[in-house]
Short mmCIF file of C-alpha atoms in Angstrom, two decimals:
data_model
loop_
_atom_site.label_atom_id
_atom_site.label_comp_id
_atom_site.label_asym_id
_atom_site.label_seq_id
_atom_site.Cartn_x
_atom_site.Cartn_y
_atom_site.Cartn_z
CA MET A 19 -5.68 -17.15 13.27
CA ARG A 20 -2.23 -17.20 14.82
CA ILE A 21 0.90 -15.89 13.18
CA ARG A 22 3.67 -18.49 13.40
CA ARG A 23 6.41 -17.08 11.15
CA VAL A 24 7.21 -13.83 9.36
CA GLU A 25 9.68 -13.45 6.49
CA ILE A 26 10.38 -10.08 4.90
CA GLU A 27 12.67 -9.29 1.98
CA ARG A 28 13.49 -5.79 0.74
CA PHE A 29 10.67 -3.87 2.44
CA ARG A 30 11.39 -0.33 3.62
CA GLY A 31 14.20 -0.51 6.21
CA ILE A 32 14.32 -4.31 6.26
CA LYS A 33 16.67 -6.02 3.84
CA GLU A 34 15.89 -9.49 5.21
CA LEU A 35 14.04 -10.81 8.26
CA GLU A 36 13.09 -14.34 9.36
CA TRP A 37 11.17 -14.56 12.63
CA ASN A 38 9.52 -17.58 14.24
CA ILE A 39 6.89 -16.37 16.69
CA ASP A 40 6.80 -18.67 19.68
CA GLY A 41 4.36 -17.18 22.16
CA ASP A 42 0.69 -16.36 22.31
CA PHE A 43 1.46 -12.76 23.22
CA VAL A 44 4.26 -10.77 21.58
CA CYS A 45 5.56 -7.28 22.31
CA LEU A 46 7.83 -5.38 19.95
CA ILE A 47 9.99 -3.10 22.06
CA GLY A 48 12.79 -0.87 20.87
CA PRO A 49 13.88 2.69 20.14
CA GLY A 50 12.38 4.81 17.39
CA ASP A 51 13.38 3.77 13.85
CA ALA A 52 14.01 0.16 14.96
CA THR A 53 11.54 -1.15 12.29
CA LYS A 54 8.80 -2.18 14.74
CA THR A 55 6.12 -0.40 12.72
CA THR A 56 7.58 -1.70 9.45
CA ILE A 57 7.20 -5.28 10.69
CA LEU A 58 3.58 -4.63 11.69
CA ASP A 59 2.91 -2.91 8.35
CA ALA A 60 4.36 -5.90 6.47
CA ILE A 61 2.14 -8.36 8.36
CA GLU A 62 -0.91 -6.18 7.80
CA LEU A 63 -0.21 -5.84 4.07
CA ALA A 64 0.37 -9.56 3.53
CA LEU A 65 -2.85 -10.54 5.33
CA SER A 66 -4.92 -7.57 4.22
CA PRO A 67 -8.32 -8.25 2.66
CA ARG A 68 -7.79 -5.28 0.34
CA TRP A 69 -7.31 -6.23 -3.30
CA ASN A 70 -5.02 -3.30 -4.18
CA ILE A 71 -2.60 -1.39 -1.96
CA GLN A 72 -0.65 1.76 -2.76
CA PHE A 73 3.09 1.16 -2.96
CA ASP A 74 5.84 3.42 -4.25
CA ASP A 75 9.59 3.30 -4.77
CA THR A 76 10.28 4.27 -1.13
CA ASP A 77 8.70 0.99 0.03
CA PHE A 78 11.62 -0.90 -1.58
CA TYR A 79 14.70 -1.42 0.59
CA ALA A 80 17.16 1.42 -0.10
CA THR A 81 14.74 2.50 -2.90
CA ASP A 82 16.26 -0.25 -5.07
CA THR A 83 13.43 -1.28 -7.38
CA SER A 84 15.48 -3.86 -9.29
CA LYS A 85 14.14 -6.71 -7.10
CA PRO A 86 10.65 -7.36 -5.73
CA ILE A 87 9.41 -6.91 -2.18
CA VAL A 88 8.48 -10.31 -0.74
CA ILE A 89 6.55 -10.71 2.51
CA ARG A 90 5.57 -14.18 3.76
CA VAL A 91 3.41 -14.73 6.82
CA THR A 92 2.77 -18.27 8.02
CA VAL A 93 -0.53 -18.55 9.88
CA GLY A 94 -2.20 -21.32 11.85
CA ASP A 95 -5.48 -21.79 13.71
CA LEU A 96 -7.17 -21.54 10.31
CA PRO A 97 -10.83 -21.74 9.30
CA ASP A 98 -11.64 -25.28 8.13
CA ASP A 99 -12.70 -24.21 4.64
CA LEU A 100 -9.26 -22.71 3.93
CA LYS A 101 -7.63 -26.06 4.81
CA SER A 102 -9.77 -28.06 2.38
CA ASP A 103 -8.13 -29.46 -0.76
CA ALA A 104 -10.59 -27.43 -2.83
CA LYS A 105 -9.08 -24.24 -1.40
CA TYR A 106 -5.49 -24.33 -0.08
CA GLY A 107 -5.11 -27.73 1.59
CA LEU A 108 -2.68 -28.94 -1.08
CA GLU A 109 -0.39 -26.01 -0.21
CA ALA A 110 -0.64 -26.68 3.56
CA ARG A 111 2.48 -26.96 5.67
CA GLY A 112 3.08 -28.17 9.22
CA TRP A 113 4.11 -26.23 12.33
CA SER A 114 5.60 -28.54 14.94
CA PRO A 115 5.04 -28.10 18.70
CA ASP A 116 8.72 -27.11 19.02
CA GLY A 117 8.32 -24.27 16.50
CA GLU A 118 9.67 -25.86 13.34
CA LEU A 119 8.10 -25.37 9.91
CA HIS A 120 7.73 -28.51 7.78
CA ASP A 121 6.87 -28.33 4.12
CA GLU A 122 4.66 -31.42 4.52
CA PRO A 123 2.55 -31.58 7.70
CA GLU A 124 3.81 -34.31 10.02
CA TYR A 125 2.12 -36.13 12.91
CA ASN A 126 1.22 -33.65 15.71
CA ASP A 127 1.93 -30.64 13.46
CA GLU A 128 -0.52 -27.78 13.30
CA VAL A 129 -1.73 -27.20 9.73
CA VAL A 130 -0.52 -23.79 8.57
CA LEU A 131 -0.54 -21.76 5.37
CA THR A 132 2.17 -19.39 4.18
CA ILE A 133 0.64 -16.30 2.58
CA GLN A 134 3.03 -14.43 0.30
CA LEU A 135 2.68 -10.86 -0.89
CA ARG A 136 4.99 -10.04 -3.77
CA VAL A 137 5.35 -6.49 -5.08
CA GLU A 138 7.14 -6.32 -8.41
CA PRO A 139 9.33 -3.36 -9.43
CA SER A 140 6.38 -2.30 -11.63
CA LEU A 141 4.38 -2.10 -8.33
CA GLU A 142 2.12 -4.96 -9.46
CA GLN A 143 1.01 -6.97 -6.43
CA SER A 144 0.15 -10.64 -6.03
CA TRP A 145 -0.98 -12.68 -3.05
CA THR A 146 -0.38 -16.42 -3.11
CA VAL A 147 -0.28 -19.41 -0.77
CA VAL A 148 3.20 -20.89 -1.15
CA ASN A 149 5.34 -23.77 0.04
CA ASN A 150 8.62 -25.33 -1.08
CA ARG A 151 6.74 -27.83 -3.27
CA ASN A 152 4.98 -25.02 -5.11
CA PRO A 153 7.05 -21.81 -4.81
CA GLU A 154 4.92 -20.10 -7.50
CA GLY A 155 1.97 -20.63 -5.20
CA LYS A 156 -1.77 -20.62 -5.59
CA PRO A 157 -3.47 -17.20 -5.73
CA ILE A 158 -5.47 -16.29 -2.63
CA SER A 159 -8.37 -13.88 -2.99
CA ALA A 160 -9.06 -10.83 -0.84
CA LYS A 161 -12.25 -12.59 0.29
CA ASP A 162 -10.25 -15.57 1.58
CA ARG A 163 -7.65 -13.31 3.25
CA GLU A 164 -10.55 -11.59 5.01
CA LYS A 165 -11.42 -14.94 6.65
CA LEU A 166 -8.10 -14.79 8.49
CA GLY A 167 -9.45 -11.88 10.53
CA CYS A 168 -6.31 -9.74 10.57
CA VAL A 169 -7.07 -6.46 12.33
CA ARG A 170 -4.58 -3.85 13.39
CA LEU A 171 -5.59 -1.33 16.00
CA GLY A 172 -3.57 1.83 16.20
CA ASP A 173 -3.74 5.52 16.92
CA TYR A 174 -6.86 6.01 14.83
CA LEU A 175 -9.36 3.93 16.81
CA ASP A 176 -12.35 5.72 15.25
CA ARG A 177 -11.26 4.49 11.82
CA HIS A 178 -10.65 0.94 13.05
CA PHE A 179 -14.03 0.60 14.75
CA SER A 180 -16.13 2.25 12.04
#
């Protein structure tokens, strides 16, 4: 799996972020409280194989719970079964060699999926595969998100390798 694009709306200190990830290796560098960890947390939550995650009012931007948190992560280099029409192939998008996202895959595009995590003001969570043709999306299970192989290593290596 390769992350191609990250979009975040109303999550912690991020009101809105759109980021196309161009390289194979990315470093987030900046002073404390620059939202580096928040971006990593958002990616981890959207791609997490967990079926339920604890959220609270402080996870909403400026603690404004009138609108949902929306995190979208577009991923490529996918397992073949996730690209099949029986799974999420009908929701597939295209990522061009020059870093442009197409709602319909075009010639030479990499097939990608956009995974969306939406957290309602009631704290109800939903994970879907979305595109512009189907903004409501198709639900994606924790088991299928696990196939993406998202792992975040941090300060607690014992926990990560157990």
